[in-house]
């Protein structure tokens, strides 16, 4: 009997190219016995939602944006929002939660609720550990290279903790910056590296949890 599939929930905010890499890999030797069961976005215009809906059969999607939530729920806080996010995610019974361009800093409220269920949360970040934490890391790395401050950059997938981009690295890969690169040249090379790293890192974390028993 085939082993039960690992359930993946992916959180996005934008174009979803890392999500697409996971979609393409699910159920293949790159990411065996795994399926994406929910894509949650904090932005309704995120093209990643379309990517999920274009799969056959479509991957279930949900949207929960912070500001509309706060406007619709006077008195509620960012922590309440995070708790709603965890409710939506946990309702999908994930074995892993992957932040793939999810541009919202998650609070202890969210992290505590998923930690209680012993569900790993990982994030793809377009920089080397401790180099360019936070947003706009690609541009910041490119500018630092132009100032002669760094020789290359990279991508990492790390465990998600309260401190942004400071969780234990799961997989790190260096990305070359060439002196003749435009920002676009470097960005394309970096994104292509990300698409392999996010799949490999997801597989590493799922395998570290052990095979799911057959249904
Ligand atoms: N608790 C954690 N939450 C998140 C982490 C993390 O490591 N710990 N990683 C981020 C992803 N990320 C970088 O990899 C990142 C995303 C967003 C921000 C940020 O400052 N967001 C602002 C809003 C920005 C916007 O809406 O454009 C915010 O949340 O107020 C920093 C780092 C995902 N979450
Ligand atoms: N700090 C988080 C961060 O910068 N994440 C980055 O957002 C992009 C999302 O692209 P995608 O929506 O095409 O996957 C990716 O480059 C990812 O590393």
mmCIF file of C-alpha atoms and ligand atoms in Angstrom:
data_model
loop_
_atom_site.group_PDB
_atom_site.id
_atom_site.type_symbol
_atom_site.label_atom_id
_atom_site.label_comp_id
_atom_site.label_asym_id
_atom_site.label_seq_id
_atom_site.Cartn_x
_atom_site.Cartn_y
_atom_site.Cartn_z
ATOM 1 C CA UNK A 1 0.000 0.000 0.000
ATOM 2 C CA UNK A 2 1.390 3.425 -0.925
ATOM 3 C CA UNK A 3 2.481 5.566 2.039
ATOM 4 C CA UNK A 4 0.064 8.366 2.947
ATOM 5 C CA UNK A 5 1.035 11.674 1.385
ATOM 6 C CA UNK A 6 2.670 14.469 3.362
ATOM 7 C CA UNK A 7 0.374 17.512 3.433
ATOM 8 C CA UNK A 8 1.977 20.835 2.501
ATOM 9 C CA UNK A 9 0.467 24.267 3.187
ATOM 10 C CA UNK A 10 2.106 27.154 1.312
ATOM 11 C CA UNK A 11 1.812 30.801 2.315
ATOM 12 C CA UNK A 12 2.384 33.440 -0.378
ATOM 13 C CA UNK A 13 2.061 37.148 -1.049
ATOM 14 C CA UNK A 14 3.078 37.540 -4.682
ATOM 15 C CA UNK A 15 3.973 35.989 -8.030
ATOM 16 C CA UNK A 16 4.389 32.508 -6.600
ATOM 17 C CA UNK A 17 7.332 31.241 -8.633
ATOM 18 C CA UNK A 18 8.594 29.307 -5.600
ATOM 19 C CA UNK A 19 5.074 27.927 -5.153
ATOM 20 C CA UNK A 20 5.166 26.878 -8.821
ATOM 21 C CA UNK A 21 8.393 24.987 -8.172
ATOM 22 C CA UNK A 22 6.663 23.094 -5.358
ATOM 23 C CA UNK A 23 3.571 22.464 -7.519
ATOM 24 C CA UNK A 24 5.734 21.025 -10.299
ATOM 25 C CA UNK A 25 7.736 18.862 -7.889
ATOM 26 C CA UNK A 26 4.945 17.425 -5.730
ATOM 27 C CA UNK A 27 4.586 13.683 -6.213
ATOM 28 C CA UNK A 28 7.824 13.424 -8.221
ATOM 29 C CA UNK A 29 11.136 11.943 -6.995
ATOM 30 C CA UNK A 30 12.135 15.528 -6.091
ATOM 31 C CA UNK A 31 9.281 15.724 -3.589
ATOM 32 C CA UNK A 32 7.748 12.227 -3.279
ATOM 33 C CA UNK A 33 4.575 11.288 -1.394
ATOM 34 C CA UNK A 34 3.689 14.932 -0.889
ATOM 35 C CA UNK A 35 0.882 17.202 -2.024
ATOM 36 C CA UNK A 36 0.044 20.861 -1.525
ATOM 37 C CA UNK A 37 -3.351 20.934 0.204
ATOM 38 C CA UNK A 38 -3.763 24.691 0.653
ATOM 39 C CA UNK A 39 -2.316 27.956 -0.661
ATOM 40 C CA UNK A 40 -2.997 30.933 1.590
ATOM 41 C CA UNK A 41 -2.221 34.486 0.469
ATOM 42 C CA UNK A 42 -2.302 37.739 2.412
ATOM 43 C CA UNK A 43 -2.830 39.604 -0.872
ATOM 44 C CA UNK A 44 -5.856 38.892 -3.095
ATOM 45 C CA UNK A 45 -3.949 39.980 -6.209
ATOM 46 C CA UNK A 46 -1.154 37.446 -5.668
ATOM 47 C CA UNK A 47 -0.589 35.606 -8.964
ATOM 48 C CA UNK A 48 0.373 32.553 -6.952
ATOM 49 C CA UNK A 49 -3.346 32.071 -6.310
ATOM 50 C CA UNK A 50 -3.865 31.711 -10.061
ATOM 51 C CA UNK A 51 -1.028 29.196 -10.217
ATOM 52 C CA UNK A 52 -2.769 27.070 -7.583
ATOM 53 C CA UNK A 53 -6.147 27.384 -9.303
ATOM 54 C CA UNK A 54 -4.631 26.368 -12.648
ATOM 55 C CA UNK A 55 -3.490 22.996 -11.336
ATOM 56 C CA UNK A 56 -5.606 19.972 -12.309
ATOM 57 C CA UNK A 57 -7.277 19.366 -9.893
ATOM 58 C CA UNK A 58 -7.064 22.904 -8.481
ATOM 59 C CA UNK A 59 -5.266 23.393 -5.168
ATOM 60 C CA UNK A 60 -7.589 24.978 -2.578
ATOM 61 C CA UNK A 61 -6.781 28.647 -1.986
ATOM 62 C CA UNK A 62 -7.710 31.210 0.634
ATOM 63 C CA UNK A 63 -6.965 34.896 1.095
ATOM 64 C CA UNK A 64 -6.699 36.719 4.398
ATOM 65 C CA UNK A 65 -5.216 40.210 4.142
ATOM 66 C CA UNK A 66 -4.213 42.031 7.305
ATOM 67 C CA UNK A 67 -5.636 45.492 6.693
ATOM 68 C CA UNK A 68 -9.076 44.356 5.424
ATOM 69 C CA UNK A 69 -9.245 41.971 8.408
ATOM 70 C CA UNK A 70 -8.501 44.770 10.883
ATOM 71 C CA UNK A 71 -11.014 47.084 9.147
ATOM 72 C CA UNK A 72 -13.714 44.414 9.209
ATOM 73 C CA UNK A 73 -12.997 43.546 12.842
ATOM 74 C CA UNK A 74 -12.669 46.781 14.842
ATOM 75 C CA UNK A 75 -10.678 46.208 18.040
ATOM 76 C CA UNK A 76 -8.958 43.136 16.692
ATOM 77 C CA UNK A 77 -5.160 43.207 16.568
ATOM 78 C CA UNK A 78 -2.358 41.886 14.438
ATOM 79 C CA UNK A 79 -2.107 38.988 16.871
ATOM 80 C CA UNK A 80 -5.795 38.196 16.285
ATOM 81 C CA UNK A 81 -5.034 38.191 12.570
ATOM 82 C CA UNK A 82 -2.150 35.803 13.114
ATOM 83 C CA UNK A 83 -4.408 33.547 15.141
ATOM 84 C CA UNK A 84 -6.916 33.487 12.271
ATOM 85 C CA UNK A 85 -4.067 32.595 9.913
ATOM 86 C CA UNK A 86 -3.063 29.686 12.143
ATOM 87 C CA UNK A 87 -6.694 28.470 12.336
ATOM 88 C CA UNK A 88 -6.957 28.442 8.530
ATOM 89 C CA UNK A 89 -3.601 26.696 8.170
ATOM 90 C CA UNK A 90 -4.205 24.096 10.897
ATOM 91 C CA UNK A 91 -7.630 23.279 9.460
ATOM 92 C CA UNK A 92 -5.749 21.842 6.475
ATOM 93 C CA UNK A 93 -3.895 19.391 8.767
ATOM 94 C CA UNK A 94 -0.427 20.185 7.363
ATOM 95 C CA UNK A 95 2.724 18.191 7.919
ATOM 96 C CA UNK A 96 4.742 21.273 6.952
ATOM 97 C CA UNK A 97 4.092 24.979 6.429
ATOM 98 C CA UNK A 98 6.189 26.664 3.715
ATOM 99 C CA UNK A 99 6.512 30.461 3.551
ATOM 100 C CA UNK A 100 7.164 31.101 -0.138
ATOM 101 C CA UNK A 101 7.346 34.860 -0.511
ATOM 102 C CA UNK A 102 5.001 35.392 2.448
ATOM 103 C CA UNK A 103 5.652 39.031 3.290
ATOM 104 C CA UNK A 104 4.213 39.185 6.773
ATOM 105 C CA UNK A 105 6.188 38.810 9.980
ATOM 106 C CA UNK A 106 4.486 36.105 12.018
ATOM 107 C CA UNK A 107 4.028 36.640 15.749
ATOM 108 C CA UNK A 108 4.482 34.274 18.656
ATOM 109 C CA UNK A 109 0.696 33.831 18.486
ATOM 110 C CA UNK A 110 0.980 32.006 15.160
ATOM 111 C CA UNK A 111 4.266 30.274 15.944
ATOM 112 C CA UNK A 112 3.015 29.059 19.327
ATOM 113 C CA UNK A 113 -0.155 27.596 17.854
ATOM 114 C CA UNK A 114 1.613 25.642 15.118
ATOM 115 C CA UNK A 115 4.433 24.602 17.444
ATOM 116 C CA UNK A 116 1.841 23.011 19.743
ATOM 117 C CA UNK A 117 0.920 20.772 16.801
ATOM 118 C CA UNK A 118 4.620 20.083 16.180
ATOM 119 C CA UNK A 119 4.384 21.378 12.610
ATOM 120 C CA UNK A 120 7.616 22.758 11.094
ATOM 121 C CA UNK A 121 7.498 26.174 9.455
ATOM 122 C CA UNK A 122 10.167 27.009 6.874
ATOM 123 C CA UNK A 123 10.885 30.135 4.845
ATOM 124 C CA UNK A 124 12.816 30.803 1.630
ATOM 125 C CA UNK A 125 14.994 33.903 1.852
ATOM 126 C CA UNK A 126 17.053 35.360 -1.017
ATOM 127 C CA UNK A 127 20.257 35.879 0.952
ATOM 128 C CA UNK A 128 22.882 33.995 2.950
ATOM 129 C CA UNK A 129 22.339 33.494 6.679
ATOM 130 C CA UNK A 130 22.698 36.772 8.576
ATOM 131 C CA UNK A 131 23.627 38.757 5.454
ATOM 132 C CA UNK A 132 20.551 40.724 4.417
ATOM 133 C CA UNK A 133 17.668 39.945 6.729
ATOM 134 C CA UNK A 134 14.236 41.326 5.958
ATOM 135 C CA UNK A 135 12.899 42.782 2.718
ATOM 136 C CA UNK A 136 14.639 43.874 -0.486
ATOM 137 C CA UNK A 137 17.534 41.485 0.161
ATOM 138 C CA UNK A 138 18.295 40.976 -3.554
ATOM 139 C CA UNK A 139 18.727 44.674 -4.283
ATOM 140 C CA UNK A 140 20.711 45.178 -1.068
ATOM 141 C CA UNK A 141 23.078 42.347 -1.951
ATOM 142 C CA UNK A 142 23.547 43.655 -5.484
ATOM 143 C CA UNK A 143 24.322 47.135 -4.160
ATOM 144 C CA UNK A 144 26.776 45.700 -1.596
ATOM 145 C CA UNK A 145 28.529 43.798 -4.410
ATOM 146 C CA UNK A 146 28.781 47.048 -6.361
ATOM 147 C CA UNK A 147 30.478 48.650 -3.347
ATOM 148 C CA UNK A 148 32.935 45.780 -3.194
ATOM 149 C CA UNK A 149 31.565 44.646 0.175
ATOM 150 C CA UNK A 150 30.649 41.097 -0.860
ATOM 151 C CA UNK A 151 31.896 38.655 -3.520
ATOM 152 C CA UNK A 152 28.673 36.681 -3.901
ATOM 153 C CA UNK A 153 25.243 36.181 -2.347
ATOM 154 C CA UNK A 154 22.946 33.213 -2.029
ATOM 155 C CA UNK A 155 19.625 31.768 -0.930
ATOM 156 C CA UNK A 156 18.576 29.874 2.144
ATOM 157 C CA UNK A 157 15.635 28.014 3.539
ATOM 158 C CA UNK A 158 15.484 28.291 7.281
ATOM 159 C CA UNK A 159 13.243 27.263 10.148
ATOM 160 C CA UNK A 160 10.930 30.131 11.091
ATOM 161 C CA UNK A 161 11.321 31.611 14.573
ATOM 162 C CA UNK A 162 10.221 34.939 16.036
ATOM 163 C CA UNK A 163 13.412 36.696 14.987
ATOM 164 C CA UNK A 164 13.084 37.347 11.276
ATOM 165 C CA UNK A 165 15.389 35.253 9.065
ATOM 166 C CA UNK A 166 17.351 34.083 12.111
ATOM 167 C CA UNK A 167 16.015 30.539 12.312
ATOM 168 C CA UNK A 168 18.255 27.491 11.860
ATOM 169 C CA UNK A 169 19.210 27.113 8.181
ATOM 170 C CA UNK A 170 17.861 23.975 6.516
ATOM 171 C CA UNK A 171 19.625 24.444 3.171
ATOM 172 C CA UNK A 172 21.949 27.211 1.940
ATOM 173 C CA UNK A 173 23.237 27.733 -1.596
ATOM 174 C CA UNK A 174 25.640 30.402 -2.829
ATOM 175 C CA UNK A 175 24.670 32.471 -5.869
ATOM 176 C CA UNK A 176 27.424 34.102 -7.941
ATOM 177 C CA UNK A 177 27.262 37.776 -8.814
ATOM 178 C CA UNK A 178 29.254 38.560 -11.960
ATOM 179 C CA UNK A 179 30.853 41.963 -12.432
ATOM 180 C CA UNK A 180 29.022 42.338 -15.761
ATOM 181 C CA UNK A 181 25.644 41.495 -14.209
ATOM 182 C CA UNK A 182 22.700 43.802 -14.320
ATOM 183 C CA UNK A 183 20.369 43.541 -11.331
ATOM 184 C CA UNK A 184 18.029 41.542 -13.554
ATOM 185 C CA UNK A 185 20.795 39.087 -14.511
ATOM 186 C CA UNK A 186 21.620 38.457 -10.854
ATOM 187 C CA UNK A 187 17.973 38.278 -9.814
ATOM 188 C CA UNK A 188 17.158 35.693 -12.473
ATOM 189 C CA UNK A 189 20.125 33.538 -11.443
ATOM 190 C CA UNK A 190 19.091 33.835 -7.814
ATOM 191 C CA UNK A 191 15.426 32.946 -8.424
ATOM 192 C CA UNK A 192 16.382 29.907 -10.498
ATOM 193 C CA UNK A 193 18.535 28.773 -7.568
ATOM 194 C CA UNK A 194 15.647 29.341 -5.158
ATOM 195 C CA UNK A 195 13.328 27.073 -7.112
ATOM 196 C CA UNK A 196 15.596 24.094 -6.561
ATOM 197 C CA UNK A 197 16.432 24.954 -2.976
ATOM 198 C CA UNK A 198 12.821 25.299 -1.810
ATOM 199 C CA UNK A 199 11.918 21.854 -3.169
ATOM 200 C CA UNK A 200 15.036 20.187 -1.759
ATOM 201 C CA UNK A 201 14.622 21.853 1.633
ATOM 202 C CA UNK A 202 10.949 20.859 1.857
ATOM 203 C CA UNK A 203 11.925 17.257 1.109
ATOM 204 C CA UNK A 204 14.682 17.371 3.757
ATOM 205 C CA UNK A 205 12.281 18.568 6.449
ATOM 206 C CA UNK A 206 9.527 16.109 5.516
ATOM 207 C CA UNK A 207 11.983 13.214 5.469
ATOM 208 C CA UNK A 208 13.343 14.284 8.848
ATOM 209 C CA UNK A 209 9.804 13.789 10.196
ATOM 210 C CA UNK A 210 9.789 10.238 8.896
ATOM 211 C CA UNK A 211 7.507 8.480 6.484
ATOM 212 C CA UNK A 212 3.807 8.782 7.161
ATOM 213 C CA UNK A 213 2.212 5.457 7.940
ATOM 214 C CA UNK A 214 0.081 4.005 5.183
ATOM 215 C CA UNK A 215 -3.527 5.121 5.411
HETATM 216 N N1 LIG B 1 8.400 35.356 12.709
HETATM 217 C C1 LIG B 1 8.837 35.313 11.436
HETATM 218 N N2 LIG B 1 8.007 35.676 10.434
HETATM 219 C C2 LIG B 1 8.461 35.644 9.163
HETATM 220 C C3 LIG B 1 9.784 35.277 8.871
HETATM 221 C C4 LIG B 1 10.627 34.892 9.957
HETATM 222 O O1 LIG B 1 11.803 34.504 9.754
HETATM 223 N N3 LIG B 1 10.121 34.926 11.209
HETATM 224 N N4 LIG B 1 10.267 35.339 7.554
HETATM 225 C C5 LIG B 1 9.479 36.206 6.734
HETATM 226 C C6 LIG B 1 9.889 36.325 5.309
HETATM 227 N N5 LIG B 1 10.710 37.549 5.226
HETATM 228 C C7 LIG B 1 12.006 37.375 4.851
HETATM 229 O O2 LIG B 1 12.448 36.252 4.538
HETATM 230 C C8 LIG B 1 10.168 38.817 5.565
HETATM 231 C C9 LIG B 1 8.919 39.169 5.059
HETATM 232 C C10 LIG B 1 8.359 40.389 5.414
HETATM 233 C C11 LIG B 1 9.023 41.263 6.265
HETATM 234 C C12 LIG B 1 8.369 42.552 6.671
HETATM 235 O O3 LIG B 1 9.001 43.471 7.171
HETATM 236 N N6 LIG B 1 7.049 42.599 6.478
HETATM 237 C C13 LIG B 1 6.240 43.784 6.912
HETATM 238 C C14 LIG B 1 5.242 44.130 5.825
HETATM 239 C C15 LIG B 1 5.978 44.316 4.515
HETATM 240 C C16 LIG B 1 4.966 44.325 3.356
HETATM 241 O O4 LIG B 1 3.768 44.088 3.609
HETATM 242 O O5 LIG B 1 5.445 44.549 2.213
HETATM 243 C C17 LIG B 1 5.427 43.394 8.121
HETATM 244 O O6 LIG B 1 5.214 42.161 8.333
HETATM 245 O O7 LIG B 1 4.973 44.332 8.783
HETATM 246 C C18 LIG B 1 10.276 40.919 6.763
HETATM 247 C C19 LIG B 1 10.857 39.686 6.408
HETATM 248 C C20 LIG B 1 8.018 35.876 6.778
HETATM 249 N N7 LIG B 1 7.616 35.976 8.156
HETATM 250 N N1 LIG B 2 12.143 38.179 3.002
HETATM 251 C C1 LIG B 2 11.304 37.320 2.239
HETATM 252 C C2 LIG B 2 11.617 37.425 0.770
HETATM 253 O O1 LIG B 2 12.241 38.375 0.337
HETATM 254 N N2 LIG B 2 11.168 36.423 0.039
HETATM 255 C C3 LIG B 2 11.397 36.394 -1.376
HETATM 256 O O2 LIG B 2 10.242 36.840 -2.072
HETATM 257 C C4 LIG B 2 10.301 36.268 -3.383
HETATM 258 C C5 LIG B 2 8.954 35.650 -3.673
HETATM 259 O O3 LIG B 2 8.901 35.300 -5.023
HETATM 260 P P1 LIG B 2 7.699 34.339 -5.538
HETATM 261 O O4 LIG B 2 6.421 34.951 -5.037
HETATM 262 O O5 LIG B 2 7.850 34.384 -7.029
HETATM 263 O O6 LIG B 2 7.931 32.970 -4.955
HETATM 264 C C6 LIG B 2 11.402 35.198 -3.373
HETATM 265 O O7 LIG B 2 12.578 35.695 -3.985
HETATM 266 C C7 LIG B 2 11.636 34.991 -1.899
HETATM 267 O O8 LIG B 2 12.946 34.576 -1.576
#
